[in-house]
Short mmCIF file of C-alpha atoms and ligand atoms in Angstrom, two decimals:
data_model
loop_
_atom_site.label_atom_id
_atom_site.label_comp_id
_atom_site.label_asym_id
_atom_site.label_seq_id
_atom_site.Cartn_x
_atom_site.Cartn_y
_atom_site.Cartn_z
CA MET A 1 -0.12 -28.73 34.38
CA ARG A 2 -2.66 -30.60 32.31
CA VAL A 3 -2.45 -31.68 28.66
CA VAL A 4 -5.46 -32.08 26.42
CA GLY A 5 -5.29 -33.70 23.02
CA GLY A 6 -7.80 -32.85 20.19
CA SER A 7 -8.74 -35.88 18.10
CA ALA A 8 -6.35 -34.77 15.24
CA SER A 9 -3.37 -34.87 17.56
CA ILE A 10 -3.66 -37.53 20.45
CA PRO A 11 -0.35 -39.37 19.98
CA LEU A 12 1.56 -36.00 19.95
CA ALA A 13 -0.37 -34.61 22.88
CA ARG A 14 0.46 -37.83 24.97
CA GLY A 15 3.97 -37.52 23.93
CA ILE A 16 4.13 -33.93 25.12
CA ALA A 17 2.47 -34.83 28.45
CA LYS A 18 4.95 -37.69 29.02
CA ARG A 19 8.00 -35.37 28.57
CA LEU A 20 6.48 -32.55 30.72
CA LYS A 21 5.28 -35.29 33.30
CA ALA A 22 1.93 -33.53 33.14
CA THR A 23 -1.44 -35.31 33.59
CA TYR A 24 -3.17 -36.23 30.26
CA VAL A 25 -6.88 -35.27 30.24
CA ASP A 26 -9.02 -37.75 28.27
CA VAL A 27 -11.79 -36.26 26.10
CA ASP A 28 -14.98 -37.84 24.84
CA PHE A 29 -15.53 -36.79 21.14
CA GLU A 30 -18.96 -38.43 20.77
CA LYS A 31 -22.02 -37.84 22.89
CA HIS A 32 -23.62 -40.98 21.60
CA ALA A 33 -21.89 -43.84 19.59
CA GLY A 34 -21.46 -42.70 16.06
CA GLY A 35 -21.68 -38.92 17.05
CA PHE A 36 -24.36 -36.42 15.89
CA PRO A 37 -25.88 -37.66 12.63
CA ASP A 38 -25.10 -34.37 10.80
CA GLY A 39 -21.37 -34.66 11.66
CA GLU A 40 -21.12 -31.75 14.32
CA SER A 41 -18.18 -32.02 16.53
CA TYR A 42 -18.67 -32.63 20.25
CA VAL A 43 -16.24 -32.53 23.24
CA ARG A 44 -16.36 -33.35 26.90
CA LEU A 45 -13.37 -33.11 29.29
CA LEU A 46 -13.37 -36.20 31.36
CA SER A 47 -11.32 -34.81 34.36
CA SER A 48 -10.83 -31.54 36.14
CA VAL A 49 -8.60 -28.67 34.87
CA LYS A 50 -9.69 -26.05 37.45
CA GLY A 51 -7.02 -23.75 38.41
CA GLU A 52 -4.48 -25.48 36.11
CA HIS A 53 -2.09 -24.38 33.33
CA VAL A 54 -3.52 -26.38 30.44
CA VAL A 55 -1.85 -27.20 27.16
CA LEU A 56 -4.21 -27.83 24.29
CA VAL A 57 -2.67 -29.77 21.42
CA GLN A 58 -4.69 -29.91 18.21
CA THR A 59 -3.87 -29.40 14.53
CA THR A 60 -6.40 -27.13 12.87
CA HIS A 61 -6.80 -29.30 9.66
CA PRO A 62 -9.10 -30.28 8.18
CA ASP A 63 -11.87 -27.77 8.93
CA PRO A 64 -13.75 -29.83 11.62
CA LYS A 65 -10.53 -30.07 13.71
CA ALA A 66 -10.44 -26.21 13.80
CA VAL A 67 -13.98 -26.20 15.11
CA GLU A 68 -12.99 -28.94 17.66
CA PHE A 69 -10.10 -26.79 18.75
CA LEU A 70 -12.44 -23.81 19.56
CA LEU A 71 -14.87 -26.18 21.51
CA LEU A 72 -12.08 -27.58 23.50
CA ALA A 73 -10.50 -24.12 24.32
CA ASP A 74 -13.98 -22.93 25.48
CA ALA A 75 -14.63 -26.07 27.50
CA ILE A 76 -11.19 -25.64 29.27
CA ARG A 77 -11.97 -21.98 30.18
CA ASP A 78 -15.49 -22.83 31.25
CA ALA A 79 -14.05 -25.66 33.34
CA GLY A 80 -11.82 -23.09 35.20
CA GLY A 81 -8.48 -23.57 33.44
CA ARG A 82 -6.29 -20.73 34.66
CA ARG A 83 -3.87 -20.46 31.73
CA LEU A 84 -4.22 -21.88 28.31
CA THR A 85 -1.27 -22.70 25.94
CA ALA A 86 -2.40 -23.58 22.46
CA VAL A 87 -0.16 -26.06 20.53
CA VAL A 88 -1.35 -26.09 16.96
CA PRO A 89 1.23 -28.50 15.43
CA TYR A 90 0.00 -27.93 11.80
CA PHE A 91 -1.63 -24.46 11.47
CA GLY A 92 -4.44 -25.20 8.89
CA TYR A 93 -5.34 -21.97 7.18
CA GLY A 94 -1.70 -20.62 7.42
CA ARG A 95 -1.35 -20.49 3.50
CA GLN A 96 -3.46 -17.46 2.96
CA ASP A 97 -1.05 -15.12 4.79
CA LYS A 98 -1.69 -11.91 3.07
CA ARG A 99 -4.37 -9.84 1.22
CA SER A 100 -3.49 -9.70 -2.46
CA LEU A 101 -7.02 -8.83 -3.68
CA GLU A 102 -9.41 -6.53 -2.06
CA GLY A 103 -12.13 -8.18 0.09
CA GLU A 104 -10.03 -11.27 0.77
CA ALA A 105 -9.73 -12.61 4.32
CA ILE A 106 -6.21 -13.08 5.60
CA SER A 107 -7.20 -16.61 6.73
CA ALA A 108 -4.24 -17.19 9.01
CA LYS A 109 -5.03 -13.99 11.01
CA THR A 110 -8.61 -14.96 11.15
CA ILE A 111 -7.88 -18.35 12.79
CA ALA A 112 -5.24 -16.79 15.19
CA LYS A 113 -7.84 -14.22 16.16
CA HIS A 114 -10.30 -16.85 17.22
CA ILE A 115 -7.59 -18.92 19.09
CA ALA A 116 -6.78 -15.79 20.90
CA VAL A 117 -10.31 -15.65 22.33
CA ASP A 118 -9.45 -18.28 24.92
CA CYS A 119 -5.83 -19.01 24.63
CA ASP A 120 -2.90 -17.08 26.20
CA GLU A 121 -0.16 -18.14 23.92
CA LEU A 122 0.33 -20.11 20.70
CA LEU A 123 2.94 -22.49 19.64
CA THR A 124 3.08 -23.95 16.12
CA ALA A 125 5.53 -25.92 14.03
CA SER A 126 7.21 -24.99 10.76
CA PHE A 127 4.72 -22.22 9.98
CA HIS A 128 4.20 -21.20 6.15
CA ASN A 129 5.16 -17.63 6.66
CA PRO A 130 6.86 -17.00 10.07
CA ASP A 131 7.04 -13.29 9.43
CA LEU A 132 3.07 -13.29 9.87
CA LEU A 133 3.32 -14.69 13.48
CA SER A 134 4.26 -11.25 14.99
CA ALA A 135 0.94 -9.92 13.62
CA PHE A 136 -1.12 -12.60 15.48
CA PRO A 137 -3.14 -10.92 18.44
CA LEU A 138 -1.48 -13.37 21.05
CA ARG A 139 2.05 -14.18 21.89
CA THR A 140 3.10 -16.84 19.29
CA GLN A 141 6.19 -18.90 18.81
CA GLU A 142 7.16 -21.09 16.03
CA VAL A 143 8.96 -24.45 16.81
CA SER A 144 10.95 -26.22 14.13
CA GLY A 145 9.75 -29.70 13.08
CA ILE A 146 12.99 -30.24 11.21
CA PRO A 147 15.18 -31.69 14.10
CA ALA A 148 12.68 -34.77 14.28
CA LEU A 149 13.49 -35.44 10.47
CA GLY A 150 17.33 -34.85 11.02
CA ARG A 151 17.36 -37.37 13.91
CA TYR A 152 15.62 -39.97 11.70
CA LEU A 153 17.87 -39.30 8.74
CA ARG A 154 21.11 -39.53 10.83
CA THR A 155 20.65 -43.32 11.16
CA ALA A 156 18.74 -43.90 7.85
CA ASP A 157 20.09 -45.39 4.60
CA VAL A 158 20.74 -41.83 3.22
CA ASP A 159 23.90 -40.40 1.73
CA MET A 160 22.80 -36.80 1.15
CA LEU A 161 19.91 -34.41 1.62
CA LEU A 162 18.26 -32.23 -0.85
CA ALA A 163 16.05 -29.11 -0.83
CA PRO A 164 13.54 -29.16 -3.67
CA ASP A 165 13.62 -25.40 -4.03
CA SER A 166 15.57 -22.43 -2.67
CA ASN A 167 12.94 -21.70 0.12
CA ALA A 168 13.73 -25.07 1.57
CA ILE A 169 17.56 -24.57 1.77
CA ARG A 170 17.39 -23.29 5.39
CA LEU A 171 15.26 -26.41 6.34
CA VAL A 172 17.64 -28.92 4.62
CA LYS A 173 20.76 -27.29 6.18
CA GLU A 174 19.04 -27.59 9.69
CA ALA A 175 18.27 -31.28 8.90
CA ALA A 176 21.77 -31.95 7.40
CA THR A 177 23.58 -30.45 10.44
CA ILE A 178 21.66 -32.85 12.82
CA ALA A 179 21.99 -35.81 10.38
CA GLY A 180 25.61 -35.16 9.87
CA LYS A 181 25.33 -35.60 6.01
CA PRO A 182 25.97 -33.18 3.06
CA TYR A 183 23.12 -31.35 1.28
CA ASP A 184 22.36 -29.70 -2.02
CA HIS A 185 19.25 -28.05 -3.47
CA LEU A 186 17.24 -27.75 -6.76
CA GLU A 187 15.52 -24.75 -8.35
CA LYS A 188 11.73 -25.32 -8.58
CA LYS A 189 9.32 -23.40 -10.61
CA ARG A 190 5.61 -23.56 -9.66
CA ILE A 191 3.29 -23.53 -12.69
CA ASP A 192 -0.04 -23.95 -10.82
CA SER A 193 -1.23 -25.66 -7.52
CA TYR A 194 -0.63 -29.17 -9.10
CA THR A 195 2.20 -28.68 -11.49
CA VAL A 196 5.96 -27.75 -10.85
CA THR A 197 9.06 -28.04 -12.87
CA VAL A 198 12.68 -28.29 -11.58
CA ALA A 199 15.57 -26.88 -13.46
CA HIS A 200 18.31 -29.59 -14.53
CA LYS A 201 21.24 -29.48 -12.25
CA GLU A 202 24.12 -32.09 -12.05
CA LEU A 203 23.78 -33.38 -8.36
CA GLY A 204 26.26 -36.21 -8.40
CA VAL A 205 23.71 -38.62 -7.11
CA ARG A 206 24.62 -41.83 -9.11
CA ASP A 207 24.19 -44.82 -7.01
CA LYS A 208 23.41 -42.66 -3.97
CA SER A 209 20.50 -42.59 -1.48
CA VAL A 210 19.09 -39.10 -1.32
CA ALA A 211 16.41 -37.68 1.08
CA ILE A 212 14.40 -34.81 -0.12
CA VAL A 213 13.46 -32.50 2.72
CA ASP A 214 10.49 -30.03 2.72
CA ASP A 215 8.14 -28.48 5.17
CA VAL A 216 4.87 -29.68 3.59
CA ILE A 217 3.94 -32.45 1.20
CA SER A 218 0.49 -31.33 -0.22
CA THR A 219 -0.20 -32.79 -3.74
CA GLY A 220 3.13 -34.46 -3.75
CA GLY A 221 3.96 -32.69 -7.04
CA THR A 222 7.15 -30.97 -5.69
CA ILE A 223 8.59 -34.24 -4.40
CA ALA A 224 7.58 -36.41 -7.20
CA THR A 225 9.09 -34.01 -9.72
CA ALA A 226 12.32 -33.73 -7.86
CA THR A 227 12.42 -37.62 -7.47
CA HIS A 228 12.09 -38.03 -11.21
CA GLU A 229 15.01 -35.71 -11.63
CA LEU A 230 17.16 -37.69 -9.07
CA LYS A 231 16.27 -41.06 -10.63
CA SER A 232 17.00 -39.70 -14.07
CA GLN A 233 20.53 -38.96 -12.66
CA GLY A 234 20.93 -42.47 -11.40
CA ALA A 235 20.03 -42.06 -7.67
CA ARG A 236 19.69 -45.48 -6.08
CA ARG A 237 17.07 -44.58 -3.61
CA VAL A 238 14.93 -41.42 -2.73
CA VAL A 239 13.35 -40.71 0.67
CA ALA A 240 10.66 -38.07 0.89
CA ALA A 241 10.87 -36.34 4.22
CA CYS A 242 8.46 -33.56 5.40
CA VAL A 243 7.23 -31.99 8.68
CA HIS A 244 3.63 -31.78 7.60
CA GLY A 245 2.37 -34.63 5.51
CA LEU A 246 -1.10 -33.55 4.15
CA PHE A 247 -1.07 -36.03 1.19
CA VAL A 248 -4.06 -34.56 -0.59
CA GLY A 249 -5.82 -36.00 -3.62
CA ASN A 250 -3.50 -38.33 -5.67
CA ALA A 251 -0.48 -37.51 -3.64
CA GLU A 252 0.11 -41.03 -2.40
CA GLU A 253 -0.07 -42.35 -6.09
CA SER A 254 2.40 -39.62 -7.32
CA LEU A 255 4.77 -40.49 -4.55
CA ARG A 256 5.03 -44.19 -5.43
CA VAL A 257 8.13 -43.05 -7.36
CA CYS A 258 9.73 -42.51 -3.92
CA ASP A 259 11.21 -45.46 -2.05
CA GLU A 260 10.35 -44.24 1.30
CA ILE A 261 8.15 -41.45 2.87
CA VAL A 262 8.68 -40.09 6.42
CA SER A 263 6.60 -37.39 8.06
CA THR A 264 6.25 -36.11 11.62
CA ASP A 265 3.22 -36.32 13.91
CA THR A 266 2.05 -32.79 13.31
CA ILE A 267 -0.41 -34.49 11.06
CA VAL A 268 -1.04 -38.15 11.65
CA SER A 269 -0.73 -40.39 8.60
CA PRO A 270 0.63 -43.94 7.71
CA TYR A 271 3.97 -42.08 7.02
CA THR A 272 4.32 -40.58 10.56
CA LYS A 273 7.48 -42.07 11.79
CA VAL A 274 8.88 -39.36 14.04
CA SER A 275 7.70 -37.03 16.69
CA VAL A 276 7.98 -33.30 17.23
CA ALA A 277 7.12 -33.82 20.95
CA PRO A 278 10.69 -33.07 22.26
CA GLU A 279 10.66 -29.74 20.58
CA PHE A 280 7.11 -28.75 21.75
CA ALA A 281 7.83 -29.93 25.35
CA ALA A 282 11.08 -27.87 25.41
CA ALA A 283 9.24 -24.81 24.14
CA ILE A 284 6.46 -25.07 26.72
CA ARG A 285 9.10 -25.46 29.46
CA ALA A 286 10.83 -22.25 28.20
CA LEU A 287 7.50 -20.32 28.34
CA GLY A 288 7.91 -20.12 32.18
C1 LIG B 1 6.21 -24.74 -0.95
O1 LIG B 1 6.11 -23.53 -0.54
C2 LIG B 1 6.23 -25.73 0.20
O2 LIG B 1 7.49 -25.68 0.83
C3 LIG B 1 6.10 -27.18 -0.38
O3 LIG B 1 7.13 -27.31 -1.25
C4 LIG B 1 4.75 -27.26 -1.19
O4 LIG B 1 3.72 -26.82 -0.22
C5 LIG B 1 4.64 -28.68 -1.55
O5 LIG B 1 3.35 -28.77 -2.24
P1 LIG B 1 3.04 -29.91 -3.25
O6 LIG B 1 3.25 -31.25 -2.30
O7 LIG B 1 1.62 -29.77 -3.55
O8 LIG B 1 4.04 -29.86 -4.35
#
């Protein structure tokens, strides 16, 4: 088995290779120093994958990383890769998961269709709408990124876990079971892409340290609003914990209200403190 890491996911790819005791294939991402002047992606595999089962690890966000994924998959096939397993830790374009207006692309399916050109199967973490995965044109499996957060929160200065909305209850329950700590949830109402409100609810958090657990932090609005509510109820400390840390726009500024931020390596950021490599390695082993 060989593991290839796209430039968005090198630390995770190396972690998966280590756990699988597989050879890591280095890649050149620039033909010349500085790359193509117009910013086009470039890839070159630096060792052979001929006849091998290859695992390609690359998050498809932002857009150039999705293009790079396609270049790598094609290069692996051209170089004689026998079987290709796609690991897309954060599935960029997963949000548009249905057609609500005539003429819309179902973006998640569009990306999956292109992944299926070269790949035999797809593994992804904490997908926006897991129900859609069965409609993808290749065998697809979701891996939970929550255990990595649960392991971290088990030993962190945290008294309880909190879901910011009812959709996240199953996530916080999974994390709380691993962390061995109690959990509760808030009710969020989304006003628009940047604004959310949370209904007031007595949480009994005075002098406590609380971790808010969610699948994604995008603008940070959800976590910042929940944190303000917790602090107004006397919480001593608030930890923001997410699988996918996008941190778009002014997110980091909004999140200054939090005492700590932790995210996984599905998206590499300054807040990446835990790895989903154990979960992906186990899922790859189980593929057979
Ligand atoms: C919502 O469905 C998700 O679970 C997250 O709560 C949401 O994507 C977070 O977005 P933002 O950080 O922009 O509030």
